[in-house]
Amino acid sequence: AIRMTQSPSSFSASIGDRVTITCRASQGISSYLAWYQQKPGKAPKLLIYAASTLESGVPSRFSGSGSGTDFTLTISSLQSEDFATYYCQQYYSYPRTFGQGTRLEIK
Amino acid sequence: EVRLLESGGGLVQPGGSLRLSCAASGFTFSNSAMGWVRQAPGQGLEWVSVMSGSGDNIYYTDSVKGRFTISRDNSENTVYLQMNSLRVEDTAVYYCAKDREVLGCSDYWGQGTLVTVSS
């Protein structure tokens, strides 16, 4: 199975900060990479697919980049509603696998 | 509006069985791959299984192969997860999810149903 490693696992940031989360695949996955946001007690929400395509309805402050093995999720200016846990997922091969998650907390 | 509603979770003893259901609406169900993702208490997301719209393609994560079976009824717009030989480590919230495209990532998720495996 392809291993997905996110960094950092958690960190604190302030409203208005620019934030970047990284995700590394143990082997090449082309652009078959999605990012999800999950808030406590809620289902995950798709933010980005195909590494860099914004899902409909997702604010433009979210962006994704990368291909192959290295990917990033960037939030250009943090808003209060962005404090959550973020997961990357590869869907290049089975089993599909998630990163361990990055918990974003308010500083 | 896309809606996914899971049911069937509950408390079961180790070695027992449970069947989860996910009723879907708001999209052409037979054209969409459907799957299951689980989340153990306080842990991250774990992909479990997916079935294509026609039912021809089925995939599982290794830890559930031979114990879990995914199926669907396109006439009822429902996907199922039959879980047998349940283990304590299967305890989790199970989410039903719709694939965004043919066997792609998941664009819609249900609210989840809790499965607790304990004696």
PDB file of C-alpha atoms in Angstrom:
ATOM      1  CA  ALA A   1       0.000   0.000   0.000  1.00  0.00           C
ATOM      2  CA  ILE A   2       1.101   3.554  -0.701  1.00  0.00           C
ATOM      3  CA  ARG A   3       1.980   5.395   2.479  1.00  0.00           C
ATOM      4  CA  MET A   4       0.919   9.034   2.784  1.00  0.00           C
ATOM      5  CA  THR A   5       2.834  11.190   5.267  1.00  0.00           C
ATOM      6  CA  GLN A   6       1.601  14.642   6.259  1.00  0.00           C
ATOM      7  CA  SER A   7       3.541  17.345   8.012  1.00  0.00           C
ATOM      8  CA  PRO A   8       3.188  18.847  10.438  1.00  0.00           C
ATOM      9  CA  SER A   9       0.853  16.634  12.484  1.00  0.00           C
ATOM     10  CA  SER A  10      -0.452  19.680  14.285  1.00  0.00           C
ATOM     11  CA  PHE A  11       0.312  23.352  14.637  1.00  0.00           C
ATOM     12  CA  SER A  12      -1.109  26.637  15.820  1.00  0.00           C
ATOM     13  CA  ALA A  13      -1.757  29.667  13.652  1.00  0.00           C
ATOM     14  CA  SER A  14      -3.558  32.991  13.809  1.00  0.00           C
ATOM     15  CA  ILE A  15      -6.431  34.497  11.820  1.00  0.00           C
ATOM     16  CA  GLY A  16      -5.024  35.955   8.624  1.00  0.00           C
ATOM     17  CA  ASP A  17      -1.927  33.728   8.533  1.00  0.00           C
ATOM     18  CA  ARG A  18      -0.808  31.937   5.392  1.00  0.00           C
ATOM     19  CA  VAL A  19      -0.588  28.225   6.115  1.00  0.00           C
ATOM     20  CA  THR A  20       0.954  25.353   4.179  1.00  0.00           C
ATOM     21  CA  ILE A  21       0.480  21.648   4.855  1.00  0.00           C
ATOM     22  CA  THR A  22       2.575  19.078   3.038  1.00  0.00           C
ATOM     23  CA  CYS A  23       1.795  15.520   2.016  1.00  0.00           C
ATOM     24  CA  ARG A  24       4.327  13.036   0.702  1.00  0.00           C
ATOM     25  CA  ALA A  25       3.532   9.739  -1.017  1.00  0.00           C
ATOM     26  CA  SER A  26       5.799   6.721  -0.657  1.00  0.00           C
ATOM     27  CA  GLN A  27       5.683   6.278  -4.435  1.00  0.00           C
ATOM     28  CA  GLY A  28       4.532   8.333  -7.387  1.00  0.00           C
ATOM     29  CA  ILE A  29       0.798   8.936  -7.620  1.00  0.00           C
ATOM     30  CA  SER A  30       0.710  11.389 -10.544  1.00  0.00           C
ATOM     31  CA  SER A  31      -1.981  13.930  -9.568  1.00  0.00           C
ATOM     32  CA  TYR A  32      -4.399  11.473  -7.949  1.00  0.00           C
ATOM     33  CA  LEU A  33      -4.437  13.380  -4.689  1.00  0.00           C
ATOM     34  CA  ALA A  34      -7.345  14.864  -2.730  1.00  0.00           C
ATOM     35  CA  TRP A  35      -7.517  17.095   0.332  1.00  0.00           C
ATOM     36  CA  TYR A  36     -10.313  16.950   2.903  1.00  0.00           C
ATOM     37  CA  GLN A  37     -11.266  19.112   5.855  1.00  0.00           C
ATOM     38  CA  GLN A  38     -12.882  17.584   8.920  1.00  0.00           C
ATOM     39  CA  LYS A  39     -14.360  19.365  11.918  1.00  0.00           C
ATOM     40  CA  PRO A  40     -15.069  17.586  15.223  1.00  0.00           C
ATOM     41  CA  GLY A  41     -18.072  15.310  15.055  1.00  0.00           C
ATOM     42  CA  LYS A  42     -18.600  15.970  11.350  1.00  0.00           C
ATOM     43  CA  ALA A  43     -17.967  14.083   8.124  1.00  0.00           C
ATOM     44  CA  PRO A  44     -14.975  15.033   6.004  1.00  0.00           C
ATOM     45  CA  LYS A  45     -15.481  17.619   3.287  1.00  0.00           C
ATOM     46  CA  LEU A  46     -13.718  17.487  -0.061  1.00  0.00           C
ATOM     47  CA  LEU A  47     -11.657  20.635  -0.699  1.00  0.00           C
ATOM     48  CA  ILE A  48      -9.367  19.787  -3.593  1.00  0.00           C
ATOM     49  CA  TYR A  49      -9.062  16.915  -6.044  1.00  0.00           C
ATOM     50  CA  ALA A  50      -6.611  16.068  -8.804  1.00  0.00           C
ATOM     51  CA  ALA A  51      -3.987  17.743  -6.605  1.00  0.00           C
ATOM     52  CA  SER A  52      -4.936  21.296  -7.542  1.00  0.00           C
ATOM     53  CA  THR A  53      -8.607  21.508  -8.613  1.00  0.00           C
ATOM     54  CA  LEU A  54     -10.838  23.344  -6.181  1.00  0.00           C
ATOM     55  CA  GLU A  55     -14.116  21.573  -5.426  1.00  0.00           C
ATOM     56  CA  SER A  56     -17.196  23.627  -6.215  1.00  0.00           C
ATOM     57  CA  GLY A  57     -18.190  25.935  -3.378  1.00  0.00           C
ATOM     58  CA  VAL A  58     -14.810  25.833  -1.635  1.00  0.00           C
ATOM     59  CA  PRO A  59     -13.359  29.308  -0.944  1.00  0.00           C
ATOM     60  CA  SER A  60     -10.556  30.430  -3.217  1.00  0.00           C
ATOM     61  CA  ARG A  61      -8.209  30.961  -0.264  1.00  0.00           C
ATOM     62  CA  PHE A  62      -7.639  27.190  -0.456  1.00  0.00           C
ATOM     63  CA  SER A  63      -5.222  25.935  -3.104  1.00  0.00           C
ATOM     64  CA  GLY A  64      -3.312  22.765  -3.838  1.00  0.00           C
ATOM     65  CA  SER A  65      -0.195  21.951  -5.786  1.00  0.00           C
ATOM     66  CA  GLY A  66       2.203  19.151  -6.575  1.00  0.00           C
ATOM     67  CA  SER A  67       2.470  15.933  -8.529  1.00  0.00           C
ATOM     68  CA  GLY A  68       4.348  12.688  -8.267  1.00  0.00           C
ATOM     69  CA  THR A  69       5.219  12.299  -4.602  1.00  0.00           C
ATOM     70  CA  ASP A  70       5.114  15.788  -3.056  1.00  0.00           C
ATOM     71  CA  PHE A  71       1.995  17.872  -2.533  1.00  0.00           C
ATOM     72  CA  THR A  72       0.921  20.958  -0.627  1.00  0.00           C
ATOM     73  CA  LEU A  73      -2.321  22.475   0.618  1.00  0.00           C
ATOM     74  CA  THR A  74      -2.175  26.223   1.170  1.00  0.00           C
ATOM     75  CA  ILE A  75      -4.656  28.467   2.929  1.00  0.00           C
ATOM     76  CA  SER A  76      -3.802  32.008   1.900  1.00  0.00           C
ATOM     77  CA  SER A  77      -5.439  33.845   4.801  1.00  0.00           C
ATOM     78  CA  LEU A  78      -6.799  31.798   7.674  1.00  0.00           C
ATOM     79  CA  GLN A  79     -10.380  32.384   8.740  1.00  0.00           C
ATOM     80  CA  SER A  80     -11.961  31.219  11.979  1.00  0.00           C
ATOM     81  CA  GLU A  81     -13.917  28.493  10.213  1.00  0.00           C
ATOM     82  CA  ASP A  82     -10.687  26.949   8.851  1.00  0.00           C
ATOM     83  CA  PHE A  83      -9.559  25.578  12.200  1.00  0.00           C
ATOM     84  CA  ALA A  84     -10.019  21.860  11.648  1.00  0.00           C
ATOM     85  CA  THR A  85      -8.128  18.701  10.748  1.00  0.00           C
ATOM     86  CA  TYR A  86      -6.922  18.241   7.179  1.00  0.00           C
ATOM     87  CA  TYR A  87      -6.273  14.946   5.426  1.00  0.00           C
ATOM     88  CA  CYS A  88      -4.673  14.092   2.124  1.00  0.00           C
ATOM     89  CA  GLN A  89      -5.704  10.941   0.249  1.00  0.00           C
ATOM     90  CA  GLN A  90      -4.257   9.159  -2.743  1.00  0.00           C
ATOM     91  CA  TYR A  91      -6.601   7.486  -5.179  1.00  0.00           C
ATOM     92  CA  TYR A  92      -3.948   6.346  -7.636  1.00  0.00           C
ATOM     93  CA  SER A  93      -4.059   2.730  -6.516  1.00  0.00           C
ATOM     94  CA  TYR A  94      -5.853   0.397  -4.113  1.00  0.00           C
ATOM     95  CA  PRO A  95      -6.126   0.452  -1.236  1.00  0.00           C
ATOM     96  CA  ARG A  96      -6.738   4.169  -1.260  1.00  0.00           C
ATOM     97  CA  THR A  97      -4.834   5.637   1.663  1.00  0.00           C
ATOM     98  CA  PHE A  98      -5.047   8.763   3.798  1.00  0.00           C
ATOM     99  CA  GLY A  99      -2.381  10.751   5.506  1.00  0.00           C
ATOM    100  CA  GLN A 100      -2.472  10.747   9.308  1.00  0.00           C
ATOM    101  CA  GLY A 101      -4.025  14.206   9.394  1.00  0.00           C
ATOM    102  CA  THR A 102      -2.887  17.708  10.288  1.00  0.00           C
ATOM    103  CA  ARG A 103      -4.693  19.410  13.143  1.00  0.00           C
ATOM    104  CA  LEU A 104      -4.806  23.175  12.752  1.00  0.00           C
ATOM    105  CA  GLU A 105      -5.458  25.044  15.998  1.00  0.00           C
ATOM    106  CA  ILE A 106      -5.949  28.669  16.914  1.00  0.00           C
ATOM    107  CA  LYS A 107      -2.897  30.409  18.371  1.00  0.00           C
TER     108      LYS A 107
ATOM    109  CA  GLU B   1     -29.282  17.932  -3.195  1.00  0.00           C
ATOM    110  CA  VAL B   2     -27.109  14.885  -2.593  1.00  0.00           C
ATOM    111  CA  ARG B   3     -27.961  13.029   0.585  1.00  0.00           C
ATOM    112  CA  LEU B   4     -26.386   9.917   2.078  1.00  0.00           C
ATOM    113  CA  LEU B   5     -27.950   8.377   5.160  1.00  0.00           C
ATOM    114  CA  GLU B   6     -26.226   5.521   6.954  1.00  0.00           C
ATOM    115  CA  SER B   7     -27.903   3.112   9.322  1.00  0.00           C
ATOM    116  CA  GLY B   8     -27.235  -0.220  10.991  1.00  0.00           C
ATOM    117  CA  GLY B   9     -24.510   0.656  13.449  1.00  0.00           C
ATOM    118  CA  GLY B  10     -24.539  -0.504  17.048  1.00  0.00           C
ATOM    119  CA  LEU B  11     -22.892  -2.631  19.702  1.00  0.00           C
ATOM    120  CA  VAL B  12     -21.772  -6.131  18.749  1.00  0.00           C
ATOM    121  CA  GLN B  13     -19.596  -8.727  20.425  1.00  0.00           C
ATOM    122  CA  PRO B  14     -16.260  -9.800  18.947  1.00  0.00           C
ATOM    123  CA  GLY B  15     -16.845 -12.418  16.271  1.00  0.00           C
ATOM    124  CA  GLY B  16     -20.297 -11.070  15.543  1.00  0.00           C
ATOM    125  CA  SER B  17     -21.819  -9.583  12.408  1.00  0.00           C
ATOM    126  CA  LEU B  18     -23.467  -6.348  11.413  1.00  0.00           C
ATOM    127  CA  ARG B  19     -24.815  -4.933   8.162  1.00  0.00           C
ATOM    128  CA  LEU B  20     -24.581  -1.247   7.421  1.00  0.00           C
ATOM    129  CA  SER B  21     -26.834   0.465   4.895  1.00  0.00           C
ATOM    130  CA  CYS B  22     -26.479   3.766   3.103  1.00  0.00           C
ATOM    131  CA  ALA B  23     -29.522   5.234   1.384  1.00  0.00           C
ATOM    132  CA  ALA B  24     -28.665   7.734  -1.334  1.00  0.00           C
ATOM    133  CA  SER B  25     -30.629  10.437  -3.109  1.00  0.00           C
ATOM    134  CA  GLY B  26     -30.094  13.514  -5.249  1.00  0.00           C
ATOM    135  CA  PHE B  27     -27.897  11.994  -7.960  1.00  0.00           C
ATOM    136  CA  THR B  28     -27.873   9.141 -10.494  1.00  0.00           C
ATOM    137  CA  PHE B  29     -26.927   6.368  -8.116  1.00  0.00           C
ATOM    138  CA  SER B  30     -26.233   3.675 -10.705  1.00  0.00           C
ATOM    139  CA  ASN B  31     -23.615   5.902 -12.360  1.00  0.00           C
ATOM    140  CA  SER B  32     -21.648   6.481  -9.173  1.00  0.00           C
ATOM    141  CA  ALA B  33     -19.084   4.403  -7.365  1.00  0.00           C
ATOM    142  CA  MET B  34     -19.893   4.172  -3.678  1.00  0.00           C
ATOM    143  CA  GLY B  35     -17.698   3.264  -0.764  1.00  0.00           C
ATOM    144  CA  TRP B  36     -17.029   3.194   2.950  1.00  0.00           C
ATOM    145  CA  VAL B  37     -14.450   4.975   5.092  1.00  0.00           C
ATOM    146  CA  ARG B  38     -14.059   4.489   8.821  1.00  0.00           C
ATOM    147  CA  GLN B  39     -12.628   6.454  11.710  1.00  0.00           C
ATOM    148  CA  ALA B  40     -11.725   4.851  15.020  1.00  0.00           C
ATOM    149  CA  PRO B  41     -12.337   7.027  18.102  1.00  0.00           C
ATOM    150  CA  GLY B  42      -9.834   9.870  18.206  1.00  0.00           C
ATOM    151  CA  GLN B  43      -8.003   8.539  15.159  1.00  0.00           C
ATOM    152  CA  GLY B  44      -7.612   9.405  11.488  1.00  0.00           C
ATOM    153  CA  LEU B  45      -9.535   8.285   8.436  1.00  0.00           C
ATOM    154  CA  GLU B  46      -9.157   4.768   7.056  1.00  0.00           C
ATOM    155  CA  TRP B  47     -10.465   3.806   3.624  1.00  0.00           C
ATOM    156  CA  VAL B  48     -12.384   0.495   3.745  1.00  0.00           C
ATOM    157  CA  SER B  49     -13.996  -0.416   0.430  1.00  0.00           C
ATOM    158  CA  VAL B  50     -15.481   0.821  -2.842  1.00  0.00           C
ATOM    159  CA  MET B  51     -17.807  -0.600  -5.493  1.00  0.00           C
ATOM    160  CA  SER B  52     -18.292   0.790  -8.987  1.00  0.00           C
ATOM    161  CA  GLY B  53     -21.718   1.858 -10.202  1.00  0.00           C
ATOM    162  CA  SER B  54     -22.274  -1.359 -12.128  1.00  0.00           C
ATOM    163  CA  GLY B  55     -20.884  -3.499  -9.333  1.00  0.00           C
ATOM    164  CA  ASP B  56     -18.202  -4.932 -11.611  1.00  0.00           C
ATOM    165  CA  ASN B  57     -15.266  -3.446  -9.707  1.00  0.00           C
ATOM    166  CA  ILE B  58     -14.843  -3.993  -5.989  1.00  0.00           C
ATOM    167  CA  TYR B  59     -11.874  -3.180  -3.772  1.00  0.00           C
ATOM    168  CA  TYR B  60     -11.112  -3.620  -0.080  1.00  0.00           C
ATOM    169  CA  THR B  61      -8.400  -2.631   2.314  1.00  0.00           C
ATOM    170  CA  ASP B  62      -6.336  -5.626   3.407  1.00  0.00           C
ATOM    171  CA  SER B  63      -7.519  -5.661   7.031  1.00  0.00           C
ATOM    172  CA  VAL B  64     -11.140  -6.374   6.059  1.00  0.00           C
ATOM    173  CA  LYS B  65     -10.652  -8.718   3.090  1.00  0.00           C
ATOM    174  CA  GLY B  66     -12.513 -11.974   3.634  1.00  0.00           C
ATOM    175  CA  ARG B  67     -14.585 -10.471   6.478  1.00  0.00           C
ATOM    176  CA  PHE B  68     -16.419  -7.509   4.940  1.00  0.00           C
ATOM    177  CA  THR B  69     -18.535  -7.516   1.779  1.00  0.00           C
ATOM    178  CA  ILE B  70     -19.721  -4.432  -0.053  1.00  0.00           C
ATOM    179  CA  SER B  71     -22.842  -4.646  -2.211  1.00  0.00           C
ATOM    180  CA  ARG B  72     -25.423  -2.349  -3.735  1.00  0.00           C
ATOM    181  CA  ASP B  73     -28.998  -2.327  -4.936  1.00  0.00           C
ATOM    182  CA  ASN B  74     -29.312   0.198  -7.738  1.00  0.00           C
ATOM    183  CA  SER B  75     -33.099  -0.175  -7.763  1.00  0.00           C
ATOM    184  CA  GLU B  76     -33.180   0.974  -4.125  1.00  0.00           C
ATOM    185  CA  ASN B  77     -30.305   3.498  -4.356  1.00  0.00           C
ATOM    186  CA  THR B  78     -28.648   1.774  -1.431  1.00  0.00           C
ATOM    187  CA  VAL B  79     -25.153   0.499  -0.718  1.00  0.00           C
ATOM    188  CA  TYR B  80     -24.403  -2.018   2.003  1.00  0.00           C
ATOM    189  CA  LEU B  81     -21.450  -3.185   4.039  1.00  0.00           C
ATOM    190  CA  GLN B  82     -21.799  -6.673   5.500  1.00  0.00           C
ATOM    191  CA  MET B  83     -19.309  -7.035   8.323  1.00  0.00           C
ATOM    192  CA  ASN B  84     -18.558 -10.510   9.675  1.00  0.00           C
ATOM    193  CA  SER B  85     -16.042 -11.834  12.200  1.00  0.00           C
ATOM    194  CA  LEU B  86     -15.891  -8.414  13.786  1.00  0.00           C
ATOM    195  CA  ARG B  87     -12.896  -7.489  15.914  1.00  0.00           C
ATOM    196  CA  VAL B  88     -12.410  -4.905  18.639  1.00  0.00           C
ATOM    197  CA  GLU B  89     -10.226  -2.944  16.220  1.00  0.00           C
ATOM    198  CA  ASP B  90     -13.171  -2.562  13.826  1.00  0.00           C
ATOM    199  CA  THR B  91     -14.745  -0.152  16.308  1.00  0.00           C
ATOM    200  CA  ALA B  92     -15.219   3.114  14.438  1.00  0.00           C
ATOM    201  CA  VAL B  93     -17.596   5.565  12.873  1.00  0.00           C
ATOM    202  CA  TYR B  94     -18.326   4.240   9.396  1.00  0.00           C
ATOM    203  CA  TYR B  95     -18.967   6.812   6.686  1.00  0.00           C
ATOM    204  CA  CYS B  96     -20.643   6.113   3.376  1.00  0.00           C
ATOM    205  CA  ALA B  97     -19.128   8.161   0.553  1.00  0.00           C
ATOM    206  CA  LYS B  98     -19.909   8.823  -3.098  1.00  0.00           C
ATOM    207  CA  ASP B  99     -17.055   8.951  -5.595  1.00  0.00           C
ATOM    208  CA  ARG B 100     -16.682  12.202  -7.458  1.00  0.00           C
ATOM    209  CA  GLU B 101     -15.990  10.439 -10.744  1.00  0.00           C
ATOM    210  CA  VAL B 102     -15.376   6.894 -11.925  1.00  0.00           C
ATOM    211  CA  LEU B 103     -13.453   5.371  -9.025  1.00  0.00           C
ATOM    212  CA  GLY B 104     -12.024   8.665  -7.854  1.00  0.00           C
ATOM    213  CA  CYS B 105     -12.026  10.597  -4.619  1.00  0.00           C
ATOM    214  CA  SER B 106     -15.127  11.109  -2.472  1.00  0.00           C
ATOM    215  CA  ASP B 107     -17.182  14.243  -2.993  1.00  0.00           C
ATOM    216  CA  TYR B 108     -20.146  13.540  -0.711  1.00  0.00           C
ATOM    217  CA  TRP B 109     -20.224  11.841   2.670  1.00  0.00           C
ATOM    218  CA  GLY B 110     -22.920  10.641   5.013  1.00  0.00           C
ATOM    219  CA  GLN B 111     -23.042  11.644   8.667  1.00  0.00           C
ATOM    220  CA  GLY B 112     -21.602   8.323   9.788  1.00  0.00           C
ATOM    221  CA  THR B 113     -22.806   5.419  11.922  1.00  0.00           C
ATOM    222  CA  LEU B 114     -20.962   4.134  14.983  1.00  0.00           C
ATOM    223  CA  VAL B 115     -19.984   0.491  15.212  1.00  0.00           C
ATOM    224  CA  THR B 116     -18.734  -0.666  18.608  1.00  0.00           C
ATOM    225  CA  VAL B 117     -17.213  -4.124  18.939  1.00  0.00           C
ATOM    226  CA  SER B 118     -16.925  -5.048  22.579  1.00  0.00           C
ATOM    227  CA  SER B 119     -17.687  -7.876  24.964  1.00  0.00           C
TER     228      SER B 119
END
